Amino acid sequence: MSKILNAVQKLSELTFVVPRPSEIKMSEIEKTVERIEKIVDDFTPLTSDELKNSLSKWKNGNRNFNRKEIKKLPFIMYDNSISLNDMSEIFRLMNFSSERQLKNLILAYLLNYDSSNKTRLLQQKILLVFNNEKNFSGYKSKMLEKIYRARNFIFSDNCIGNMAQLYLKSDLNNALEITGLSSEFIKSSKFVQKSVKNFFINPVSDIEKRLKILDTLNNESDIYENIFPEIADVLIRNVAESQNFETLKLGKEKCIEVFYKNLGDPRFGKFKFKWNRVSQDSREIFLHWLAEKDLNLFFQIIEQTALDRMWRYRKNFWKSYLPYISNTWVFLGKGAQLMARNLGDKIIGHGKFEGGEANQSVLVFQIGNFAFTEWSHNGKLRVYTAGNAHNFFGRKNIRREDVINSRYVTEWIHSAPQAFSWQKRVGDWIRANCGIYKTQKDWK
């Protein structure tokens, strides 16, 4: 809408001298029309009604198209009713010395890019026009000049791979700028989206380079929102497989930041469906990362309060079970929320804890078919059947009474942690009921 308003404003500022009818020449009218069209929009694809009308005329054998209709014929080419022969006929109707008609042909290619014969035919035609009609210095449009210079990247058989190489050598936006594909409209095209997705799916660079480009996508998430699931699928696995500690640490933090923001919480809530396009393996890795983040946040807050000097024993114990934890959720009291913000870490999804001490917090997590609740202080460790505790996860707030009055299976006091007293009792229970065997050396 802002583009239209800007165009109207520019049109209102134009001054036209209206000559007598006898002085009007068609060439002057055509120049004025071209001038107005350029101001209104650089690329103007067909509206739905125009598309239907043009298709209807074409199907009925009517080839009597006016100048405006011919200019927009490229946008009907990908309709199922249009054959390769029809496309060749459309080419003959067009005048490629007109920059506008050439631009529309290119735009149709970018918007509809796929692996079909139609795309291949368009590639061949556009390259033929570029190589035979005129050289780049003859184009008035800077964008068209850039596309001409990059023609062997954009219209070759290996165009998607070529673009990935450009993203590798330069940052994403710079690569799109030098190839003439930097407008928001073109960034959302199938061609650009597929080339960016391909850069991640068939990585030709190290993880750090891909994380840098992931930042760019995150800053323009409204443009790239449709390809985040495919990118998440491959990048999460690549990061998890990294043998470099710093790369793994940075990658985990960046993936959590970007994919949690753009795909939502994969554990629960209305955004869970967005993760359906992410493989089960990558989802499980991401869930473990979230569990680790929740666990670290929980124990960082405990450390800040200094109300449980034995908190390290609990942290070491539960970290040994981290690969088996499937769901986590943290409830923070008012004071605990303030502490979390002061830690300088970005807090992801959590709930508010009410009815207890301000500095108190509760960690809820699931192992197998059971849910556990750990208190920051002044609370017993309890275990529930997953069915009885399912409403703990993802809640925006919970009261102390909701936790202590819920039906539980058993409970433990954190007694004699130095002697691994409570750890052994809880570990034996987990082994008997969840089939996970850990020993004292795992809890140190």
PDB file of N, CA, C and O in Angstrom, residues 268 328-331 351 362-365 371-373 384-399 401-407:
ATOM      1  N   PHE A 268       4.463 -27.789  23.204  1.00  0.00           N
ATOM      2  CA  PHE A 268       3.041 -27.587  23.422  1.00  0.00           C
ATOM      3  C   PHE A 268       2.637 -26.232  22.879  1.00  0.00           C
ATOM      4  O   PHE A 268       3.472 -25.451  22.449  1.00  0.00           O
ATOM      5  N   THR A 328       9.955 -30.042  29.361  1.00  0.00           N
ATOM      6  CA  THR A 328      10.307 -29.240  30.540  1.00  0.00           C
ATOM      7  C   THR A 328       9.469 -27.969  30.545  1.00  0.00           C
ATOM      8  O   THR A 328       9.018 -27.504  29.502  1.00  0.00           O
ATOM      9  N   TRP A 329       9.280 -27.434  31.736  1.00  0.00           N
ATOM     10  CA  TRP A 329       8.617 -26.131  31.878  1.00  0.00           C
ATOM     11  C   TRP A 329       9.001 -25.554  33.234  1.00  0.00           C
ATOM     12  O   TRP A 329       8.999 -26.263  34.239  1.00  0.00           O
ATOM     13  N   VAL A 330       9.347 -24.280  33.239  1.00  0.00           N
ATOM     14  CA  VAL A 330       9.772 -23.612  34.469  1.00  0.00           C
ATOM     15  C   VAL A 330       8.720 -22.601  34.899  1.00  0.00           C
ATOM     16  O   VAL A 330       8.227 -21.813  34.079  1.00  0.00           O
ATOM     17  N   PHE A 331       8.390 -22.615  36.172  1.00  0.00           N
ATOM     18  CA  PHE A 331       7.516 -21.598  36.758  1.00  0.00           C
ATOM     19  C   PHE A 331       8.375 -20.725  37.675  1.00  0.00           C
ATOM     20  O   PHE A 331       9.082 -21.236  38.551  1.00  0.00           O
ATOM     21  N   GLY A 351       6.333 -20.108  32.865  1.00  0.00           N
ATOM     22  CA  GLY A 351       5.106 -19.694  33.533  1.00  0.00           C
ATOM     23  C   GLY A 351       5.413 -18.943  34.818  1.00  0.00           C
ATOM     24  O   GLY A 351       6.549 -18.936  35.297  1.00  0.00           O
ATOM     25  N   VAL A 362       9.717 -23.463  40.299  1.00  0.00           N
ATOM     26  CA  VAL A 362       9.436 -24.894  40.193  1.00  0.00           C
ATOM     27  C   VAL A 362       9.776 -25.354  38.784  1.00  0.00           C
ATOM     28  O   VAL A 362       9.364 -24.731  37.797  1.00  0.00           O
ATOM     29  N   LEU A 363      10.532 -26.435  38.687  1.00  0.00           N
ATOM     30  CA  LEU A 363      10.857 -27.036  37.400  1.00  0.00           C
ATOM     31  C   LEU A 363      10.035 -28.312  37.235  1.00  0.00           C
ATOM     32  O   LEU A 363      10.065 -29.193  38.094  1.00  0.00           O
ATOM     33  N   VAL A 364       9.297 -28.382  36.132  1.00  0.00           N
ATOM     34  CA  VAL A 364       8.511 -29.571  35.813  1.00  0.00           C
ATOM     35  C   VAL A 364       9.154 -30.226  34.594  1.00  0.00           C
ATOM     36  O   VAL A 364       9.457 -29.547  33.608  1.00  0.00           O
ATOM     37  N   PHE A 365       9.373 -31.534  34.646  1.00  0.00           N
ATOM     38  CA  PHE A 365       9.975 -32.217  33.500  1.00  0.00           C
ATOM     39  C   PHE A 365       9.459 -33.654  33.424  1.00  0.00           C
ATOM     40  O   PHE A 365       8.975 -34.204  34.419  1.00  0.00           O
ATOM     41  N   ALA A 371       6.073 -37.498  35.244  1.00  0.00           N
ATOM     42  CA  ALA A 371       6.472 -36.097  35.359  1.00  0.00           C
ATOM     43  C   ALA A 371       7.011 -35.852  36.762  1.00  0.00           C
ATOM     44  O   ALA A 371       6.491 -36.397  37.741  1.00  0.00           O
ATOM     45  N   PHE A 372       8.038 -35.043  36.859  1.00  0.00           N
ATOM     46  CA  PHE A 372       8.680 -34.730  38.132  1.00  0.00           C
ATOM     47  C   PHE A 372       8.581 -33.232  38.397  1.00  0.00           C
ATOM     48  O   PHE A 372       8.618 -32.425  37.468  1.00  0.00           O
ATOM     49  N   THR A 373       8.482 -32.862  39.681  1.00  0.00           N
ATOM     50  CA  THR A 373       8.536 -31.448  40.062  1.00  0.00           C
ATOM     51  C   THR A 373       9.677 -31.246  41.045  1.00  0.00           C
ATOM     52  O   THR A 373       9.760 -31.922  42.071  1.00  0.00           O
ATOM     53  N   TYR A 384       4.755 -37.760  39.330  1.00  0.00           N
ATOM     54  CA  TYR A 384       3.346 -37.925  38.982  1.00  0.00           C
ATOM     55  C   TYR A 384       3.259 -38.792  37.722  1.00  0.00           C
ATOM     56  O   TYR A 384       4.200 -38.875  36.939  1.00  0.00           O
ATOM     57  N   THR A 385       2.126 -39.404  37.522  1.00  0.00           N
ATOM     58  CA  THR A 385       1.909 -40.010  36.207  1.00  0.00           C
ATOM     59  C   THR A 385       1.751 -38.880  35.216  1.00  0.00           C
ATOM     60  O   THR A 385       1.260 -37.798  35.562  1.00  0.00           O
ATOM     61  N   ALA A 386       2.177 -39.097  33.998  1.00  0.00           N
ATOM     62  CA  ALA A 386       2.118 -38.038  32.993  1.00  0.00           C
ATOM     63  C   ALA A 386       0.695 -37.534  32.811  1.00  0.00           C
ATOM     64  O   ALA A 386       0.462 -36.349  32.569  1.00  0.00           O
ATOM     65  N   GLY A 387      -0.268 -38.433  32.957  1.00  0.00           N
ATOM     66  CA  GLY A 387      -1.668 -38.034  32.794  1.00  0.00           C
ATOM     67  C   GLY A 387      -2.123 -37.071  33.861  1.00  0.00           C
ATOM     68  O   GLY A 387      -2.861 -36.113  33.579  1.00  0.00           O
ATOM     69  N   ASN A 388      -1.675 -37.265  35.088  1.00  0.00           N
ATOM     70  CA  ASN A 388      -2.077 -36.385  36.184  1.00  0.00           C
ATOM     71  C   ASN A 388      -1.352 -35.050  36.163  1.00  0.00           C
ATOM     72  O   ASN A 388      -1.799 -34.084  36.792  1.00  0.00           O
ATOM     73  N   ALA A 389      -0.226 -34.994  35.455  1.00  0.00           N
ATOM     74  CA  ALA A 389       0.569 -33.759  35.446  1.00  0.00           C
ATOM     75  C   ALA A 389       0.589 -33.079  34.090  1.00  0.00           C
ATOM     76  O   ALA A 389       1.320 -32.096  33.904  1.00  0.00           O
ATOM     77  N   HIS A 390      -0.217 -33.569  33.129  1.00  0.00           N
ATOM     78  CA  HIS A 390      -0.129 -33.020  31.769  1.00  0.00           C
ATOM     79  C   HIS A 390      -0.462 -31.530  31.721  1.00  0.00           C
ATOM     80  O   HIS A 390       0.049 -30.797  30.884  1.00  0.00           O
ATOM     81  N   ASN A 391      -1.323 -31.082  32.642  1.00  0.00           N
ATOM     82  CA  ASN A 391      -1.706 -29.667  32.599  1.00  0.00           C
ATOM     83  C   ASN A 391      -0.676 -28.754  33.263  1.00  0.00           C
ATOM     84  O   ASN A 391      -0.854 -27.551  33.313  1.00  0.00           O
ATOM     85  N   PHE A 392       0.416 -29.336  33.784  1.00  0.00           N
ATOM     86  CA  PHE A 392       1.491 -28.493  34.308  1.00  0.00           C
ATOM     87  C   PHE A 392       2.278 -27.836  33.174  1.00  0.00           C
ATOM     88  O   PHE A 392       2.764 -26.722  33.307  1.00  0.00           O
ATOM     89  N   PHE A 393       2.429 -28.554  32.073  1.00  0.00           N
ATOM     90  CA  PHE A 393       3.293 -28.096  30.988  1.00  0.00           C
ATOM     91  C   PHE A 393       2.628 -27.012  30.139  1.00  0.00           C
ATOM     92  O   PHE A 393       1.474 -27.137  29.741  1.00  0.00           O
ATOM     93  N   GLY A 394       3.370 -25.962  29.885  1.00  0.00           N
ATOM     94  CA  GLY A 394       2.901 -24.907  28.994  1.00  0.00           C
ATOM     95  C   GLY A 394       1.961 -23.903  29.630  1.00  0.00           C
ATOM     96  O   GLY A 394       1.514 -22.974  28.957  1.00  0.00           O
ATOM     97  N   ARG A 395       1.664 -24.058  30.910  1.00  0.00           N
ATOM     98  CA  ARG A 395       0.751 -23.120  31.564  1.00  0.00           C
ATOM     99  C   ARG A 395       1.405 -21.757  31.754  1.00  0.00           C
ATOM    100  O   ARG A 395       2.607 -21.647  31.998  1.00  0.00           O
ATOM    101  N   LYS A 396       0.595 -20.723  31.669  1.00  0.00           N
ATOM    102  CA  LYS A 396       1.112 -19.364  31.864  1.00  0.00           C
ATOM    103  C   LYS A 396       1.368 -19.070  33.335  1.00  0.00           C
ATOM    104  O   LYS A 396       2.231 -18.261  33.667  1.00  0.00           O
ATOM    105  N   ASN A 397       0.606 -19.710  34.219  1.00  0.00           N
ATOM    106  CA  ASN A 397       0.834 -19.513  35.642  1.00  0.00           C
ATOM    107  C   ASN A 397       0.334 -20.730  36.416  1.00  0.00           C
ATOM    108  O   ASN A 397      -0.504 -21.496  35.921  1.00  0.00           O
ATOM    109  N   ILE A 398       0.854 -20.896  37.606  1.00  0.00           N
ATOM    110  CA  ILE A 398       0.434 -22.002  38.465  1.00  0.00           C
ATOM    111  C   ILE A 398       0.560 -21.551  39.919  1.00  0.00           C
ATOM    112  O   ILE A 398       1.458 -20.771  40.260  1.00  0.00           O
ATOM    113  N   ARG A 399      -0.341 -22.014  40.743  1.00  0.00           N
ATOM    114  CA  ARG A 399      -0.305 -21.682  42.157  1.00  0.00           C
ATOM    115  C   ARG A 399       0.343 -22.830  42.940  1.00  0.00           C
ATOM    116  O   ARG A 399       0.318 -23.989  42.516  1.00  0.00           O
ATOM    117  N   GLU A 401      -0.605 -24.297  45.506  1.00  0.00           N
ATOM    118  CA  GLU A 401      -1.575 -25.325  45.880  1.00  0.00           C
ATOM    119  C   GLU A 401      -1.839 -26.305  44.733  1.00  0.00           C
ATOM    120  O   GLU A 401      -2.137 -27.478  44.960  1.00  0.00           O
ATOM    121  N   ASP A 402      -1.742 -25.802  43.472  1.00  0.00           N
ATOM    122  CA  ASP A 402      -1.967 -26.678  42.315  1.00  0.00           C
ATOM    123  C   ASP A 402      -0.937 -27.798  42.264  1.00  0.00           C
ATOM    124  O   ASP A 402      -1.240 -28.922  41.850  1.00  0.00           O
ATOM    125  N   VAL A 403       0.275 -27.481  42.715  1.00  0.00           N
ATOM    126  CA  VAL A 403       1.356 -28.476  42.668  1.00  0.00           C
ATOM    127  C   VAL A 403       1.265 -29.444  43.846  1.00  0.00           C
ATOM    128  O   VAL A 403       1.273 -30.661  43.657  1.00  0.00           O
ATOM    129  N   ILE A 404       1.165 -28.912  45.045  1.00  0.00           N
ATOM    130  CA  ILE A 404       1.228 -29.781  46.229  1.00  0.00           C
ATOM    131  C   ILE A 404      -0.051 -30.594  46.427  1.00  0.00           C
ATOM    132  O   ILE A 404      -0.022 -31.648  47.062  1.00  0.00           O
ATOM    133  N   ASN A 405      -1.174 -30.122  45.860  1.00  0.00           N
ATOM    134  CA  ASN A 405      -2.433 -30.856  46.042  1.00  0.00           C
ATOM    135  C   ASN A 405      -2.751 -31.819  44.901  1.00  0.00           C
ATOM    136  O   ASN A 405      -3.744 -32.554  44.963  1.00  0.00           O
ATOM    137  N   SER A 406      -1.945 -31.800  43.861  1.00  0.00           N
ATOM    138  CA  SER A 406      -2.174 -32.727  42.750  1.00  0.00           C
ATOM    139  C   SER A 406      -1.796 -34.144  43.178  1.00  0.00           C
ATOM    140  O   SER A 406      -0.867 -34.348  43.976  1.00  0.00           O
ATOM    141  N   ARG A 407      -2.512 -35.107  42.654  1.00  0.00           N
ATOM    142  CA  ARG A 407      -2.272 -36.512  43.023  1.00  0.00           C
ATOM    143  C   ARG A 407      -0.913 -36.962  42.487  1.00  0.00           C
ATOM    144  O   ARG A 407      -0.654 -36.876  41.284  1.00  0.00           O
TER     145      ARG A 407
END
